[in-house]
PDB file of C-alpha atoms in Angstrom:
ATOM      1  CA  MET A 227     137.880 107.306 130.751  1.00  0.00           C
ATOM      2  CA  THR A 228     135.502 104.641 132.180  1.00  0.00           C
ATOM      3  CA  LYS A 229     136.984 102.481 134.956  1.00  0.00           C
ATOM      4  CA  HIS A 230     137.123  98.814 134.056  1.00  0.00           C
ATOM      5  CA  THR A 231     134.611  96.728 136.177  1.00  0.00           C
ATOM      6  CA  SER A 232     135.019  93.120 136.585  1.00  0.00           C
ATOM      7  CA  LYS A 233     132.767  90.626 138.128  1.00  0.00           C
ATOM      8  CA  VAL A 234     133.868  87.481 140.124  1.00  0.00           C
ATOM      9  CA  ILE A 235     131.393  84.526 139.708  1.00  0.00           C
ATOM     10  CA  VAL A 236     131.773  81.229 141.499  1.00  0.00           C
ATOM     11  CA  VAL A 237     130.068  78.140 140.147  1.00  0.00           C
ATOM     12  CA  THR A 238     129.299  76.170 143.535  1.00  0.00           C
ATOM     13  CA  SER A 239     127.170  73.345 145.216  1.00  0.00           C
ATOM     14  CA  GLY A 240     127.663  71.029 148.283  1.00  0.00           C
ATOM     15  CA  LYS A 241     127.261  67.789 146.354  1.00  0.00           C
ATOM     16  CA  GLY A 242     129.677  66.296 143.689  1.00  0.00           C
ATOM     17  CA  GLY A 243     128.511  65.272 140.215  1.00  0.00           C
ATOM     18  CA  VAL A 244     125.663  67.859 139.706  1.00  0.00           C
ATOM     19  CA  GLY A 245     127.436  69.655 136.752  1.00  0.00           C
ATOM     20  CA  LYS A 246     129.535  72.425 138.092  1.00  0.00           C
ATOM     21  CA  THR A 247     132.387  72.021 135.483  1.00  0.00           C
ATOM     22  CA  THR A 248     130.128  71.558 132.760  1.00  0.00           C
ATOM     23  CA  THR A 249     128.246  74.753 133.779  1.00  0.00           C
ATOM     24  CA  SER A 250     131.337  76.676 134.426  1.00  0.00           C
ATOM     25  CA  ALA A 251     132.455  75.882 130.786  1.00  0.00           C
ATOM     26  CA  ALA A 252     129.137  76.542 129.306  1.00  0.00           C
ATOM     27  CA  ILE A 253     128.691  79.945 131.090  1.00  0.00           C
ATOM     28  CA  SER A 254     132.045  80.970 130.470  1.00  0.00           C
ATOM     29  CA  ALA A 255     131.864  80.151 126.684  1.00  0.00           C
ATOM     30  CA  GLY A 256     128.526  81.828 126.326  1.00  0.00           C
ATOM     31  CA  LEU A 257     129.750  85.075 127.932  1.00  0.00           C
ATOM     32  CA  ALA A 258     132.771  85.082 125.717  1.00  0.00           C
ATOM     33  CA  LYS A 259     130.639  84.301 122.576  1.00  0.00           C
ATOM     34  CA  ARG A 260     128.834  87.521 123.320  1.00  0.00           C
ATOM     35  CA  GLY A 261     132.030  89.795 123.261  1.00  0.00           C
ATOM     36  CA  PHE A 262     132.988  89.603 127.068  1.00  0.00           C
ATOM     37  CA  LYS A 263     136.333  88.722 127.947  1.00  0.00           C
ATOM     38  CA  THR A 264     136.134  85.704 130.295  1.00  0.00           C
ATOM     39  CA  VAL A 265     138.640  83.694 132.239  1.00  0.00           C
ATOM     40  CA  VAL A 266     137.493  80.499 134.002  1.00  0.00           C
ATOM     41  CA  ILE A 267     139.713  79.381 136.943  1.00  0.00           C
ATOM     42  CA  ASP A 268     139.771  75.400 137.870  1.00  0.00           C
ATOM     43  CA  PHE A 269     139.812  75.579 141.700  1.00  0.00           C
ATOM     44  CA  ASP A 270     139.639  71.661 141.828  1.00  0.00           C
ATOM     45  CA  ILE A 271     143.369  71.191 142.916  1.00  0.00           C
ATOM     46  CA  GLY A 272     144.568  67.577 142.746  1.00  0.00           C
ATOM     47  CA  LEU A 273     141.967  66.491 140.173  1.00  0.00           C
ATOM     48  CA  ARG A 274     141.655  69.062 137.403  1.00  0.00           C
ATOM     49  CA  ASN A 275     138.887  68.286 134.970  1.00  0.00           C
ATOM     50  CA  LEU A 276     138.047  71.683 133.712  1.00  0.00           C
ATOM     51  CA  ASP A 277     140.903  71.526 130.863  1.00  0.00           C
ATOM     52  CA  LEU A 278     139.280  68.226 129.738  1.00  0.00           C
ATOM     53  CA  VAL A 279     135.816  69.803 129.397  1.00  0.00           C
ATOM     54  CA  LEU A 280     137.213  72.646 127.399  1.00  0.00           C
ATOM     55  CA  GLY A 281     139.495  70.336 125.154  1.00  0.00           C
ATOM     56  CA  CYS A 282     142.832  71.909 126.276  1.00  0.00           C
ATOM     57  CA  GLU A 283     144.232  69.400 128.366  1.00  0.00           C
ATOM     58  CA  ARG A 284     147.291  68.831 126.212  1.00  0.00           C
ATOM     59  CA  ARG A 285     148.219  72.369 126.216  1.00  0.00           C
ATOM     60  CA  VAL A 286     148.418  72.758 130.183  1.00  0.00           C
ATOM     61  CA  ILE A 287     152.183  73.635 130.727  1.00  0.00           C
ATOM     62  CA  TYR A 288     151.853  75.868 133.950  1.00  0.00           C
ATOM     63  CA  ASP A 289     148.936  76.036 136.525  1.00  0.00           C
ATOM     64  CA  PHE A 290     147.003  77.977 139.184  1.00  0.00           C
ATOM     65  CA  VAL A 291     149.423  76.827 141.912  1.00  0.00           C
ATOM     66  CA  ASN A 292     152.571  77.788 139.823  1.00  0.00           C
ATOM     67  CA  VAL A 293     151.183  81.305 139.526  1.00  0.00           C
ATOM     68  CA  ILE A 294     150.619  81.530 143.186  1.00  0.00           C
ATOM     69  CA  ASN A 295     153.883  80.088 144.071  1.00  0.00           C
ATOM     70  CA  GLY A 296     155.571  82.528 141.773  1.00  0.00           C
ATOM     71  CA  ASP A 297     156.984  79.716 139.329  1.00  0.00           C
ATOM     72  CA  ALA A 298     154.988  81.330 136.327  1.00  0.00           C
ATOM     73  CA  ASN A 299     153.117  84.213 135.578  1.00  0.00           C
ATOM     74  CA  LEU A 300     149.596  84.573 134.608  1.00  0.00           C
ATOM     75  CA  SER A 301     150.529  85.063 130.780  1.00  0.00           C
ATOM     76  CA  GLN A 302     152.375  81.926 130.881  1.00  0.00           C
ATOM     77  CA  ALA A 303     149.675  79.804 132.530  1.00  0.00           C
ATOM     78  CA  LEU A 304     146.530  81.344 130.903  1.00  0.00           C
ATOM     79  CA  ILE A 305     145.313  79.129 128.029  1.00  0.00           C
ATOM     80  CA  LYS A 306     143.380  80.699 125.100  1.00  0.00           C
ATOM     81  CA  ASP A 307     140.413  78.839 123.905  1.00  0.00           C
ATOM     82  CA  LYS A 308     140.976  77.963 120.210  1.00  0.00           C
ATOM     83  CA  ARG A 309     137.241  78.517 119.211  1.00  0.00           C
ATOM     84  CA  THR A 310     136.573  81.997 120.799  1.00  0.00           C
ATOM     85  CA  ASP A 311     139.127  84.523 121.412  1.00  0.00           C
ATOM     86  CA  LYS A 312     137.504  85.876 124.493  1.00  0.00           C
ATOM     87  CA  LEU A 313     137.870  83.044 126.410  1.00  0.00           C
ATOM     88  CA  PHE A 314     140.638  81.776 128.628  1.00  0.00           C
ATOM     89  CA  ILE A 315     141.163  79.080 131.187  1.00  0.00           C
ATOM     90  CA  LEU A 316     143.535  78.927 134.187  1.00  0.00           C
ATOM     91  CA  PRO A 317     143.986  75.158 134.929  1.00  0.00           C
ATOM     92  CA  ALA A 318     144.355  73.593 138.282  1.00  0.00           C
ATOM     93  CA  SER A 319     147.371  71.392 139.310  1.00  0.00           C
ATOM     94  CA  GLN A 320     147.261  67.819 139.325  1.00  0.00           C
ATOM     95  CA  THR A 321     149.899  67.135 141.672  1.00  0.00           C
ATOM     96  CA  ARG A 322     149.124  69.382 144.599  1.00  0.00           C
ATOM     97  CA  ASP A 323     146.629  69.332 147.394  1.00  0.00           C
ATOM     98  CA  LYS A 324     144.179  71.955 148.080  1.00  0.00           C
ATOM     99  CA  ASP A 325     146.383  73.438 150.991  1.00  0.00           C
ATOM    100  CA  ALA A 326     148.525  74.809 148.090  1.00  0.00           C
ATOM    101  CA  LEU A 327     145.832  77.653 147.650  1.00  0.00           C
ATOM    102  CA  SER A 328     146.532  80.541 150.086  1.00  0.00           C
ATOM    103  CA  THR A 329     143.823  83.405 150.605  1.00  0.00           C
ATOM    104  CA  GLU A 330     146.514  85.753 149.871  1.00  0.00           C
ATOM    105  CA  GLY A 331     147.553  84.026 146.684  1.00  0.00           C
ATOM    106  CA  VAL A 332     144.087  83.705 145.483  1.00  0.00           C
ATOM    107  CA  GLN A 333     143.405  87.198 146.123  1.00  0.00           C
ATOM    108  CA  ARG A 334     146.517  88.524 144.222  1.00  0.00           C
ATOM    109  CA  VAL A 335     145.877  86.139 141.346  1.00  0.00           C
ATOM    110  CA  ILE A 336     141.976  87.168 140.999  1.00  0.00           C
ATOM    111  CA  ASN A 337     143.025  90.924 141.353  1.00  0.00           C
ATOM    112  CA  GLU A 338     145.278  90.586 138.713  1.00  0.00           C
ATOM    113  CA  LEU A 339     142.746  88.998 136.485  1.00  0.00           C
ATOM    114  CA  LYS A 340     140.157  91.400 137.102  1.00  0.00           C
ATOM    115  CA  LYS A 341     142.285  94.381 135.597  1.00  0.00           C
ATOM    116  CA  ASP A 342     141.947  92.651 132.336  1.00  0.00           C
ATOM    117  CA  PHE A 343     138.929  90.383 131.986  1.00  0.00           C
ATOM    118  CA  ASP A 344     135.243  91.421 132.369  1.00  0.00           C
ATOM    119  CA  PHE A 345     134.310  87.982 133.888  1.00  0.00           C
ATOM    120  CA  VAL A 346     136.317  85.928 136.240  1.00  0.00           C
ATOM    121  CA  ILE A 347     134.409  82.496 136.744  1.00  0.00           C
ATOM    122  CA  CYS A 348     135.563  80.267 139.515  1.00  0.00           C
ATOM    123  CA  ASP A 349     134.800  76.605 139.022  1.00  0.00           C
ATOM    124  CA  SER A 350     134.486  75.194 142.645  1.00  0.00           C
ATOM    125  CA  PRO A 351     135.345  71.601 143.736  1.00  0.00           C
ATOM    126  CA  ALA A 352     132.543  69.746 145.442  1.00  0.00           C
ATOM    127  CA  GLY A 353     132.122  69.663 149.114  1.00  0.00           C
ATOM    128  CA  ILE A 354     132.718  72.427 151.704  1.00  0.00           C
ATOM    129  CA  GLU A 355     136.636  72.160 152.203  1.00  0.00           C
ATOM    130  CA  ARG A 356     139.522  74.391 151.201  1.00  0.00           C
ATOM    131  CA  GLY A 357     139.150  74.480 147.587  1.00  0.00           C
ATOM    132  CA  ALA A 358     135.499  75.429 147.772  1.00  0.00           C
ATOM    133  CA  TYR A 359     135.978  77.721 150.364  1.00  0.00           C
ATOM    134  CA  MET A 360     138.693  79.558 148.319  1.00  0.00           C
ATOM    135  CA  ALA A 361     136.618  79.498 145.155  1.00  0.00           C
ATOM    136  CA  LEU A 362     133.879  81.313 146.754  1.00  0.00           C
ATOM    137  CA  TYR A 363     135.668  83.458 149.120  1.00  0.00           C
ATOM    138  CA  PHE A 364     136.207  86.474 146.561  1.00  0.00           C
ATOM    139  CA  ALA A 365     133.042  86.108 144.625  1.00  0.00           C
ATOM    140  CA  ASP A 366     130.693  88.975 143.819  1.00  0.00           C
ATOM    141  CA  GLU A 367     127.887  86.538 142.640  1.00  0.00           C
ATOM    142  CA  ALA A 368     127.527  82.731 142.852  1.00  0.00           C
ATOM    143  CA  ILE A 369     125.825  80.267 140.679  1.00  0.00           C
ATOM    144  CA  VAL A 370     124.389  77.663 142.929  1.00  0.00           C
ATOM    145  CA  VAL A 371     124.113  74.418 140.867  1.00  0.00           C
ATOM    146  CA  THR A 372     121.680  71.871 142.137  1.00  0.00           C
ATOM    147  CA  ASN A 373     119.936  68.797 140.682  1.00  0.00           C
ATOM    148  CA  PRO A 374     116.103  68.276 141.645  1.00  0.00           C
ATOM    149  CA  GLU A 375     116.804  65.632 144.114  1.00  0.00           C
ATOM    150  CA  VAL A 376     116.534  65.966 147.974  1.00  0.00           C
ATOM    151  CA  SER A 377     120.270  65.370 148.846  1.00  0.00           C
ATOM    152  CA  SER A 378     121.527  67.773 146.323  1.00  0.00           C
ATOM    153  CA  VAL A 379     118.998  70.541 147.394  1.00  0.00           C
ATOM    154  CA  ARG A 380     120.074  70.195 151.143  1.00  0.00           C
ATOM    155  CA  ASP A 381     123.662  70.368 150.259  1.00  0.00           C
ATOM    156  CA  SER A 382     123.112  73.538 148.140  1.00  0.00           C
ATOM    157  CA  ASP A 383     121.438  75.090 151.212  1.00  0.00           C
ATOM    158  CA  ARG A 384     124.450  74.474 153.216  1.00  0.00           C
ATOM    159  CA  ILE A 385     126.624  76.292 150.482  1.00  0.00           C
ATOM    160  CA  LEU A 386     124.032  79.200 150.539  1.00  0.00           C
ATOM    161  CA  GLY A 387     124.909  79.333 154.479  1.00  0.00           C
ATOM    162  CA  VAL A 388     128.613  79.621 153.613  1.00  0.00           C
ATOM    163  CA  LEU A 389     128.067  82.221 150.871  1.00  0.00           C
ATOM    164  CA  SER A 390     126.204  84.454 153.288  1.00  0.00           C
ATOM    165  CA  SER A 391     128.520  84.115 156.237  1.00  0.00           C
ATOM    166  CA  LYS A 392     132.077  83.180 155.212  1.00  0.00           C
ATOM    167  CA  SER A 393     132.841  84.950 152.118  1.00  0.00           C
ATOM    168  CA  TYR A 394     135.149  88.098 152.089  1.00  0.00           C
ATOM    169  CA  ARG A 395     131.901  90.211 151.504  1.00  0.00           C
ATOM    170  CA  ALA A 396     130.176  88.885 154.830  1.00  0.00           C
ATOM    171  CA  GLU A 397     133.439  89.164 156.744  1.00  0.00           C
ATOM    172  CA  GLN A 398     133.727  92.897 155.565  1.00  0.00           C
ATOM    173  CA  ASN A 399     129.920  93.713 156.065  1.00  0.00           C
ATOM    174  CA  LEU A 400     129.819  94.486 152.240  1.00  0.00           C
ATOM    175  CA  SER A 401     126.732  93.907 150.230  1.00  0.00           C
ATOM    176  CA  PRO A 402     125.947  90.161 150.286  1.00  0.00           C
ATOM    177  CA  ILE A 403     126.949  87.949 147.163  1.00  0.00           C
ATOM    178  CA  LYS A 404     124.330  87.815 144.610  1.00  0.00           C
ATOM    179  CA  GLU A 405     123.036  84.251 144.354  1.00  0.00           C
ATOM    180  CA  HIS A 406     121.481  82.529 141.357  1.00  0.00           C
ATOM    181  CA  LEU A 407     120.072  79.057 141.264  1.00  0.00           C
ATOM    182  CA  LEU A 408     120.986  76.788 138.338  1.00  0.00           C
ATOM    183  CA  VAL A 409     118.720  73.442 138.346  1.00  0.00           C
ATOM    184  CA  THR A 410     120.732  70.770 136.099  1.00  0.00           C
ATOM    185  CA  ARG A 411     119.699  67.332 134.962  1.00  0.00           C
ATOM    186  CA  TYR A 412     115.766  68.444 134.961  1.00  0.00           C
ATOM    187  CA  SER A 413     113.201  65.964 133.527  1.00  0.00           C
ATOM    188  CA  GLU A 414     109.614  67.006 133.396  1.00  0.00           C
ATOM    189  CA  ALA A 415     108.447  63.125 132.745  1.00  0.00           C
ATOM    190  CA  ARG A 416     110.386  62.110 135.935  1.00  0.00           C
ATOM    191  CA  VAL A 417     108.823  64.799 138.034  1.00  0.00           C
ATOM    192  CA  ASN A 418     105.384  63.891 136.759  1.00  0.00           C
ATOM    193  CA  LYS A 419     106.569  60.146 137.890  1.00  0.00           C
ATOM    194  CA  GLY A 420     107.373  61.637 141.426  1.00  0.00           C
ATOM    195  CA  GLU A 421     110.973  60.733 140.921  1.00  0.00           C
ATOM    196  CA  MET A 422     112.451  64.252 141.107  1.00  0.00           C
ATOM    197  CA  LEU A 423     111.443  67.191 142.723  1.00  0.00           C
ATOM    198  CA  SER A 424     109.336  69.939 140.774  1.00  0.00           C
ATOM    199  CA  ILE A 425     111.192  73.336 140.128  1.00  0.00           C
ATOM    200  CA  LYS A 426     108.717  74.769 142.629  1.00  0.00           C
ATOM    201  CA  ASP A 427     109.885  72.318 145.368  1.00  0.00           C
ATOM    202  CA  VAL A 428     113.347  73.326 144.697  1.00  0.00           C
ATOM    203  CA  THR A 429     112.955  77.086 144.676  1.00  0.00           C
ATOM    204  CA  ASP A 430     110.465  76.984 147.482  1.00  0.00           C
ATOM    205  CA  ILE A 431     113.105  75.182 149.663  1.00  0.00           C
ATOM    206  CA  LEU A 432     116.139  77.155 148.353  1.00  0.00           C
ATOM    207  CA  ALA A 433     114.611  80.672 147.949  1.00  0.00           C
ATOM    208  CA  VAL A 434     117.007  81.812 145.487  1.00  0.00           C
ATOM    209  CA  PRO A 435     116.420  83.460 142.164  1.00  0.00           C
ATOM    210  CA  LEU A 436     116.159  81.112 139.173  1.00  0.00           C
ATOM    211  CA  LEU A 437     118.846  81.507 136.907  1.00  0.00           C
ATOM    212  CA  GLY A 438     118.257  78.348 134.532  1.00  0.00           C
ATOM    213  CA  ILE A 439     116.674  75.155 134.168  1.00  0.00           C
ATOM    214  CA  ILE A 440     119.047  72.802 132.292  1.00  0.00           C
ATOM    215  CA  PRO A 441     117.255  69.684 130.876  1.00  0.00           C
ATOM    216  CA  GLU A 442     118.492  65.986 131.254  1.00  0.00           C
ATOM    217  CA  SER A 443     120.008  65.624 127.833  1.00  0.00           C
ATOM    218  CA  PRO A 444     122.531  63.379 126.337  1.00  0.00           C
ATOM    219  CA  ALA A 445     124.035  66.469 124.466  1.00  0.00           C
ATOM    220  CA  VAL A 446     125.755  67.557 127.844  1.00  0.00           C
ATOM    221  CA  LEU A 447     127.729  64.247 128.002  1.00  0.00           C
ATOM    222  CA  THR A 448     128.447  64.275 124.400  1.00  0.00           C
ATOM    223  CA  ALA A 449     129.885  68.060 124.501  1.00  0.00           C
ATOM    224  CA  SER A 450     131.888  67.144 127.646  1.00  0.00           C
ATOM    225  CA  ASN A 451     133.348  63.991 126.110  1.00  0.00           C
ATOM    226  CA  ARG A 452     134.433  65.883 122.919  1.00  0.00           C
ATOM    227  CA  GLY A 453     136.013  68.831 125.006  1.00  0.00           C
ATOM    228  CA  VAL A 454     133.502  71.332 123.851  1.00  0.00           C
ATOM    229  CA  PRO A 455     131.375  73.498 126.084  1.00  0.00           C
ATOM    230  CA  VAL A 456     127.734  73.054 125.420  1.00  0.00           C
ATOM    231  CA  THR A 457     127.289  76.425 124.265  1.00  0.00           C
ATOM    232  CA  LEU A 458     129.820  76.310 121.421  1.00  0.00           C
ATOM    233  CA  ASP A 459     128.533  72.823 120.398  1.00  0.00           C
ATOM    234  CA  THR A 460     125.831  71.933 118.023  1.00  0.00           C
ATOM    235  CA  PRO A 461     122.224  73.186 118.811  1.00  0.00           C
ATOM    236  CA  SER A 462     120.559  71.182 121.394  1.00  0.00           C
ATOM    237  CA  ASP A 463     118.036  71.644 124.285  1.00  0.00           C
ATOM    238  CA  ALA A 464     120.742  71.878 126.806  1.00  0.00           C
ATOM    239  CA  GLN A 465     122.754  74.590 124.619  1.00  0.00           C
ATOM    240  CA  GLU A 466     119.518  76.532 124.373  1.00  0.00           C
ATOM    241  CA  ALA A 467     118.726  76.401 128.266  1.00  0.00           C
ATOM    242  CA  TYR A 468     122.416  77.518 129.184  1.00  0.00           C
ATOM    243  CA  GLU A 469     122.111  80.069 126.508  1.00  0.00           C
ATOM    244  CA  ASP A 470     119.000  81.558 128.449  1.00  0.00           C
ATOM    245  CA  ALA A 471     121.030  81.282 131.542  1.00  0.00           C
ATOM    246  CA  VAL A 472     123.709  83.453 130.239  1.00  0.00           C
ATOM    247  CA  SER A 473     121.121  85.981 129.160  1.00  0.00           C
ATOM    248  CA  ARG A 474     119.494  86.151 132.619  1.00  0.00           C
ATOM    249  CA  LEU A 475     123.084  86.399 134.158  1.00  0.00           C
ATOM    250  CA  LEU A 476     123.404  89.448 131.939  1.00  0.00           C
ATOM    251  CA  GLY A 477     120.304  91.031 133.227  1.00  0.00           C
ATOM    252  CA  GLU A 478     118.035  90.144 130.316  1.00  0.00           C
ATOM    253  CA  ASP A 479     114.277  89.172 131.009  1.00  0.00           C
ATOM    254  CA  ILE A 480     113.971  85.877 129.679  1.00  0.00           C
ATOM    255  CA  SER A 481     110.927  83.849 130.784  1.00  0.00           C
ATOM    256  CA  PHE A 482     110.836  80.181 131.633  1.00  0.00           C
ATOM    257  CA  ASP A 483     108.420  78.477 129.162  1.00  0.00           C
ATOM    258  CA  SER A 484     108.453  74.831 130.270  1.00  0.00           C
ATOM    259  CA  SER A 485     105.066  74.088 128.507  1.00  0.00           C
ATOM    260  CA  LYS A 486     107.003  73.744 125.100  1.00  0.00           C
ATOM    261  CA  SER A 487     109.520  71.096 124.230  1.00  0.00           C
ATOM    262  CA  TRP A 488     112.722  72.150 123.028  1.00  0.00           C
ATOM    263  CA  THR A 489     111.870  70.772 119.512  1.00  0.00           C
ATOM    264  CA  GLN A 490     108.446  72.802 119.458  1.00  0.00           C
ATOM    265  CA  LYS A 491     110.492  76.019 120.401  1.00  0.00           C
ATOM    266  CA  LEU A 492     112.943  75.468 117.558  1.00  0.00           C
ATOM    267  CA  LEU A 493     110.138  74.891 115.049  1.00  0.00           C
ATOM    268  CA  SER A 494     108.352  77.827 116.362  1.00  0.00           C
ATOM    269  CA  LYS A 495     111.539  80.158 115.746  1.00  0.00           C
ATOM    270  CA  LEU A 496     111.374  78.790 111.996  1.00  0.00           C
ATOM    271  CA  ASN A 497     107.774  79.633 111.697  1.00  0.00           C
ATOM    272  CA  LEU A 498     106.998  76.122 111.236  1.00  0.00           C
ATOM    273  CA  PHE A 499     104.756  75.534 114.101  1.00  0.00           C
ATOM    274  CA  ARG A 500     101.841  77.492 115.312  1.00  0.00           C
ATOM    275  CA  SER A 501     100.530  76.857 118.814  1.00  0.00           C
ATOM    276  CA  PRO A 502      96.690  77.352 119.299  1.00  0.00           C
ATOM    277  CA  ALA A 503      95.671  80.666 120.182  1.00  0.00           C
TER     278      ALA A 503
END
């Protein structure tokens, strides 16, 4: 019998508002859609937005802190997504502060989840305080989310420093956390106007392998407002970009073709569009 292996992946960034929770929901749902049993944990103690993005806020009874404190067990706190049976969420508490997360408690919960899930996704809060530190501490891999602007890239660079020096893997001299870069809210038109950094600028500064480029798209906000992960919503440019990111996360070789618009790519797939030879 083969041993079950599970990956713990943190979705992180230094700056708030770059799309971490949207990304956590989209990547988790994308993995679940492909048959991987996936749980996503909301580490944003005191705020709690992941359940809203996943549309299950009315089903929250127990939360992450309840499990850590022994007030509930995992089977009571985990919420199963109604759209795909492989996706589960462990919500954050709205009434505690981030000091409610203890290293021992977080480790115990993650180890228990690893026995049953293929992927444990940790949705990190913004900043470099306790909640963010706890979210990344036990990670095997990290998706660093950044916008193509100077302050966001600089804050991502700080987070990369924390990943390489203050994680469990770093402290135990194990192989380092595998880092991936996800650029969100990207607009080629705004790059051309000099309003945004180019992908080359961002990757040159951060020197982390690129996992995905998510376009600036109304589909992202629409999906979040409806409580649907982008990867389970109606087809869009953002959905395709997140699907490609999931493929790369799983080790598939998917090229970055920024020369075609999403509409042209869609028409190409339908054999209605022929690019010149």
